[in-house]
Amino acid sequence: MVVLGIDTSGPTGGVALVSESGVIAECILDVRRTYSEHLMTALDFMLREASLRLDDIDGISVSRGPGSYTGLRMGVTVGKTLCYCLGIPLAGVSTLRAIAQEVAGLGVTAVPLIDARRGRVYASAIAFGHGEASGTEAMSEALIEVSELKRLVASLPGRLCFLGPGATRHGEELKSSAPERSFVLPADQSLCRPSHVARLGTLRLASGESEDLFEFEPVYLRASEAEVKWSESHGS
């Protein structure tokens, strides 16, 4: 099975092709404005370099959020459109879970973080045993105040690894709640890699799980800035 992974949840994302034997190709994009100009170009490049065609793809996995509103909409729209045109299934996976995969199997509890501004982060916690790829959820993904998460850190099990784009800003502060058993992963190892998105999606697709192409939407965990401003201006 060849699965295309798409991540557009933040300013750094990309596309990847994976199969049962491993990663076929991966293209990381550092996009500060929009993915619309680069996503399909990167996919076309990967397919050509791997001597594959679009109809060799058996399924698509896309990062469903949380993350950038504009970015997530772009990735989900591209994934749904390709699946519809190619007649293949789509799997949505958590951005936080994909970030956590960077330390899967290392016997630590991953605490993936995405900065949500205003002193808040998107966060979850996944406890990985040694050699364990899937892990066990120790804290459900949520939009949470950094101060509140700092209080919860001490109750999380095992050795803690703070990672993800939010860890660059808040990792050291959170680490101070359990300094003797926690560390912050460097920024270049804290990406939501599209290959991790693809691998997680492969597991879902292999078990027969897939999304309804007409119903599937990104998971934002909060109202958009435009919705907040509209609500404030209309007194609701």
C-alpha positions as a Python dict, from the first residue, in 0.01 Angstrom:
ca = {
    (1, 'M'): (0, 0, 0),
    (2, 'V'): (133, 343, -101),
    (3, 'V'): (-6, 625, 113),
    (4, 'L'): (36, 997, 58),
    (5, 'G'): (74, 1202, 377),
    (6, 'I'): (-15, 1572, 378),
    (7, 'D'): (59, 1817, 658),
    (8, 'T'): (-29, 2185, 627),
    (9, 'S'): (-105, 2250, 995),
    (10, 'G'): (168, 2513, 1044),
    (11, 'P'): (432, 2719, 866),
    (12, 'T'): (644, 2407, 822),
    (13, 'G'): (470, 2113, 658),
    (14, 'G'): (487, 1908, 343),
    (15, 'V'): (405, 1584, 171),
    (16, 'A'): (540, 1229, 193),
    (17, 'L'): (490, 892, 28),
    (18, 'V'): (521, 579, 241),
    (19, 'S'): (471, 208, 188),
    (20, 'E'): (488, -101, 405),
    (21, 'S'): (866, -103, 361),
    (22, 'G'): (918, 256, 478),
    (23, 'V'): (937, 613, 353),
    (24, 'I'): (953, 639, -26),
    (25, 'A'): (996, 1016, -41),
    (26, 'E'): (936, 1318, 179),
    (27, 'C'): (933, 1688, 100),
    (28, 'I'): (942, 1941, 385),
    (29, 'L'): (816, 2290, 303),
    (30, 'D'): (890, 2603, 504),
    (31, 'V'): (595, 2812, 390),
    (32, 'R'): (530, 3140, 571),
    (33, 'R'): (233, 3258, 365),
    (34, 'T'): (44, 2990, 174),
    (35, 'Y'): (73, 2629, 64),
    (36, 'S'): (-136, 2681, -248),
    (37, 'E'): (166, 2764, -464),
    (38, 'H'): (386, 2478, -345),
    (39, 'L'): (190, 2171, -236),
    (40, 'M'): (107, 2018, -573),
    (41, 'T'): (449, 2112, -713),
    (42, 'A'): (613, 1920, -430),
    (43, 'L'): (385, 1620, -485),
    (44, 'D'): (458, 1617, -858),
    (45, 'F'): (832, 1630, -787),
    (46, 'M'): (814, 1339, -542),
    (47, 'L'): (612, 1121, -778),
    (48, 'R'): (854, 1181, -1064),
    (49, 'E'): (1160, 1112, -848),
    (50, 'A'): (1001, 790, -718),
    (51, 'S'): (887, 684, -1068),
    (52, 'L'): (526, 674, -951),
    (53, 'R'): (200, 815, -1082),
    (54, 'L'): (-101, 957, -902),
    (55, 'D'): (-297, 637, -964),
    (56, 'D'): (-26, 437, -781),
    (57, 'I'): (-142, 600, -455),
    (58, 'D'): (-374, 370, -259),
    (59, 'G'): (-483, 616, 10),
    (60, 'I'): (-424, 961, 154),
    (61, 'S'): (-363, 1066, 513),
    (62, 'V'): (-400, 1429, 613),
    (63, 'S'): (-326, 1620, 931),
    (64, 'R'): (-670, 1717, 1066),
    (65, 'G'): (-555, 1965, 1328),
    (66, 'P'): (-525, 2142, 1555),
    (67, 'G'): (-322, 2406, 1377),
    (68, 'S'): (-345, 2695, 1135),
    (69, 'Y'): (-700, 2751, 1005),
    (70, 'T'): (-592, 2845, 655),
    (71, 'G'): (-329, 2575, 639),
    (72, 'L'): (-556, 2297, 763),
    (73, 'R'): (-831, 2393, 519),
    (74, 'M'): (-582, 2381, 233),
    (75, 'G'): (-446, 2038, 324),
    (76, 'V'): (-787, 1884, 391),
    (77, 'T'): (-928, 2027, 67),
    (78, 'V'): (-638, 1891, -138),
    (79, 'G'): (-666, 1550, 30),
    (80, 'K'): (-1043, 1524, -18),
    (81, 'T'): (-1023, 1638, -381),
    (82, 'L'): (-751, 1389, -471),
    (83, 'C'): (-934, 1105, -296),
    (84, 'Y'): (-1257, 1189, -477),
    (85, 'C'): (-1086, 1207, -818),
    (86, 'L'): (-879, 892, -766),
    (87, 'G'): (-1149, 692, -589),
    (88, 'I'): (-928, 615, -289),
    (89, 'P'): (-988, 644, 91),
    (90, 'L'): (-890, 932, 317),
    (91, 'A'): (-767, 910, 677),
    (92, 'G'): (-748, 1210, 908),
    (93, 'V'): (-493, 1204, 1190),
    (94, 'S'): (-425, 1433, 1485),
    (95, 'T'): (-150, 1686, 1430),
    (96, 'L'): (-42, 1643, 1793),
    (97, 'R'): (-29, 1266, 1760),
    (98, 'A'): (185, 1299, 1446),
    (99, 'I'): (427, 1531, 1628),
    (100, 'A'): (451, 1282, 1915),
    (101, 'Q'): (560, 1007, 1674),
    (102, 'E'): (907, 1161, 1669),
    (103, 'V'): (976, 988, 2003),
    (104, 'A'): (758, 678, 1957),
    (105, 'G'): (913, 365, 2106),
    (106, 'L'): (1164, 551, 2323),
    (107, 'G'): (996, 483, 2657),
    (108, 'V'): (897, 845, 2725),
    (109, 'T'): (574, 1039, 2759),
    (110, 'A'): (552, 1279, 2465),
    (111, 'V'): (389, 1615, 2533),
    (112, 'P'): (338, 1769, 2186),
    (113, 'L'): (271, 2143, 2186),
    (114, 'I'): (143, 2393, 1930),
    (115, 'D'): (142, 2759, 2030),
    (116, 'A'): (-210, 2904, 2027),
    (117, 'R'): (-107, 3255, 2136),
    (118, 'R'): (-245, 3453, 2430),
    (119, 'G'): (-69, 3223, 2676),
    (120, 'R'): (-234, 2908, 2544),
    (121, 'V'): (-122, 2593, 2366),
    (122, 'Y'): (-276, 2297, 2194),
    (123, 'A'): (-143, 2000, 2386),
    (124, 'S'): (-182, 1631, 2459),
    (125, 'A'): (29, 1358, 2620),
    (126, 'I'): (106, 1011, 2484),
    (127, 'A'): (300, 757, 2691),
    (128, 'F'): (521, 533, 2477),
    (129, 'G'): (670, 209, 2606),
    (130, 'H'): (1008, 94, 2477),
    (131, 'G'): (959, -25, 2121),
    (132, 'E'): (591, 75, 2128),
    (133, 'A'): (473, 265, 1820),
    (134, 'S'): (117, 357, 1914),
    (135, 'G'): (142, 464, 2278),
    (136, 'T'): (-128, 527, 2536),
    (137, 'E'): (-308, 860, 2574),
    (138, 'A'): (-217, 1017, 2909),
    (139, 'M'): (-393, 1347, 2840),
    (140, 'S'): (-656, 1419, 2576),
    (141, 'E'): (-575, 1688, 2323),
    (142, 'A'): (-703, 2027, 2429),
    (143, 'L'): (-660, 2400, 2404),
    (144, 'I'): (-518, 2488, 2744),
    (145, 'E'): (-359, 2778, 2932),
    (146, 'V'): (16, 2729, 2969),
    (147, 'S'): (-19, 2805, 3341),
    (148, 'E'): (-278, 2527, 3376),
    (149, 'L'): (-70, 2278, 3180),
    (150, 'K'): (226, 2364, 3401),
    (151, 'R'): (22, 2252, 3702),
    (152, 'L'): (-70, 1926, 3528),
    (153, 'V'): (282, 1833, 3423),
    (154, 'A'): (372, 1678, 3759),
    (155, 'S'): (85, 1429, 3728),
    (156, 'L'): (197, 1298, 3388),
    (157, 'P'): (372, 960, 3400),
    (158, 'G'): (735, 872, 3331),
    (159, 'R'): (1007, 1074, 3165),
    (160, 'L'): (855, 1370, 2981),
    (161, 'C'): (951, 1500, 2640),
    (162, 'F'): (816, 1840, 2536),
    (163, 'L'): (820, 1876, 2160),
    (164, 'G'): (647, 2047, 1870),
    (165, 'P'): (651, 2410, 1753),
    (166, 'G'): (498, 2522, 2084),
    (167, 'A'): (785, 2368, 2280),
    (168, 'T'): (1027, 2622, 2134),
    (169, 'R'): (838, 2896, 2319),
    (170, 'H'): (695, 2720, 2624),
    (171, 'G'): (899, 2402, 2672),
    (172, 'E'): (1150, 2533, 2924),
    (173, 'E'): (876, 2689, 3138),
    (174, 'L'): (682, 2362, 3144),
    (175, 'K'): (998, 2162, 3208),
    (176, 'S'): (1051, 2357, 3531),
    (177, 'S'): (754, 2173, 3685),
    (178, 'A'): (941, 1841, 3664),
    (179, 'P'): (1303, 1929, 3584),
    (180, 'E'): (1452, 1602, 3704),
    (181, 'R'): (1252, 1391, 3459),
    (182, 'S'): (1180, 1607, 3156),
    (183, 'F'): (1355, 1749, 2851),
    (184, 'V'): (1273, 1966, 2550),
    (185, 'L'): (1335, 1829, 2201),
    (186, 'P'): (1523, 2069, 1968),
    (187, 'A'): (1313, 2259, 1714),
    (188, 'D'): (1452, 2071, 1414),
    (189, 'Q'): (1333, 1743, 1570),
    (190, 'S'): (990, 1878, 1666),
    (191, 'L'): (821, 1896, 1328),
    (192, 'C'): (489, 1745, 1233),
    (193, 'R'): (653, 1535, 964),
    (194, 'P'): (428, 1436, 673),
    (195, 'S'): (584, 1088, 686),
    (196, 'H'): (447, 1048, 1041),
    (197, 'V'): (106, 1165, 917),
    (198, 'A'): (126, 906, 639),
    (199, 'R'): (227, 622, 871),
    (200, 'L'): (-52, 694, 1119),
    (201, 'G'): (-299, 711, 831),
    (202, 'T'): (-170, 383, 693),
    (203, 'L'): (-259, 212, 1022),
    (204, 'R'): (-613, 350, 1007),
    (205, 'L'): (-662, 260, 642),
    (206, 'A'): (-519, -90, 691),
    (207, 'S'): (-778, -152, 965),
    (208, 'G'): (-1059, -42, 736),
    (209, 'E'): (-1109, 306, 885),
    (210, 'S'): (-1162, 604, 655),
    (211, 'E'): (-1339, 940, 642),
    (212, 'D'): (-1660, 1042, 471),
    (213, 'L'): (-1526, 1277, 203),
    (214, 'F'): (-1834, 1497, 220),
    (215, 'E'): (-1846, 1524, 599),
    (216, 'F'): (-1480, 1534, 702),
    (217, 'E'): (-1358, 1871, 834),
    (218, 'P'): (-1048, 1992, 1019),
    (219, 'V'): (-1049, 1990, 1400),
    (220, 'Y'): (-971, 2341, 1525),
    (221, 'L'): (-1048, 2307, 1901),
    (222, 'R'): (-1154, 2673, 1911),
    (223, 'A'): (-1334, 2941, 1713),
    (224, 'S'): (-1135, 3117, 1441),
    (225, 'E'): (-1011, 3473, 1491),
    (226, 'A'): (-1271, 3594, 1240),
    (227, 'E'): (-1550, 3421, 1434),
    (228, 'V'): (-1427, 3566, 1764),
    (229, 'K'): (-1416, 3919, 1622),
    (230, 'W'): (-1763, 3882, 1467),
    (231, 'S'): (-1903, 3754, 1796),
    (232, 'E'): (-1744, 4041, 1991),
    (233, 'S'): (-1869, 4305, 1747),
    (234, 'H'): (-2223, 4163, 1759),
    (235, 'G'): (-2231, 4124, 2136),
    (236, 'S'): (-2277, 3746, 2141),
}
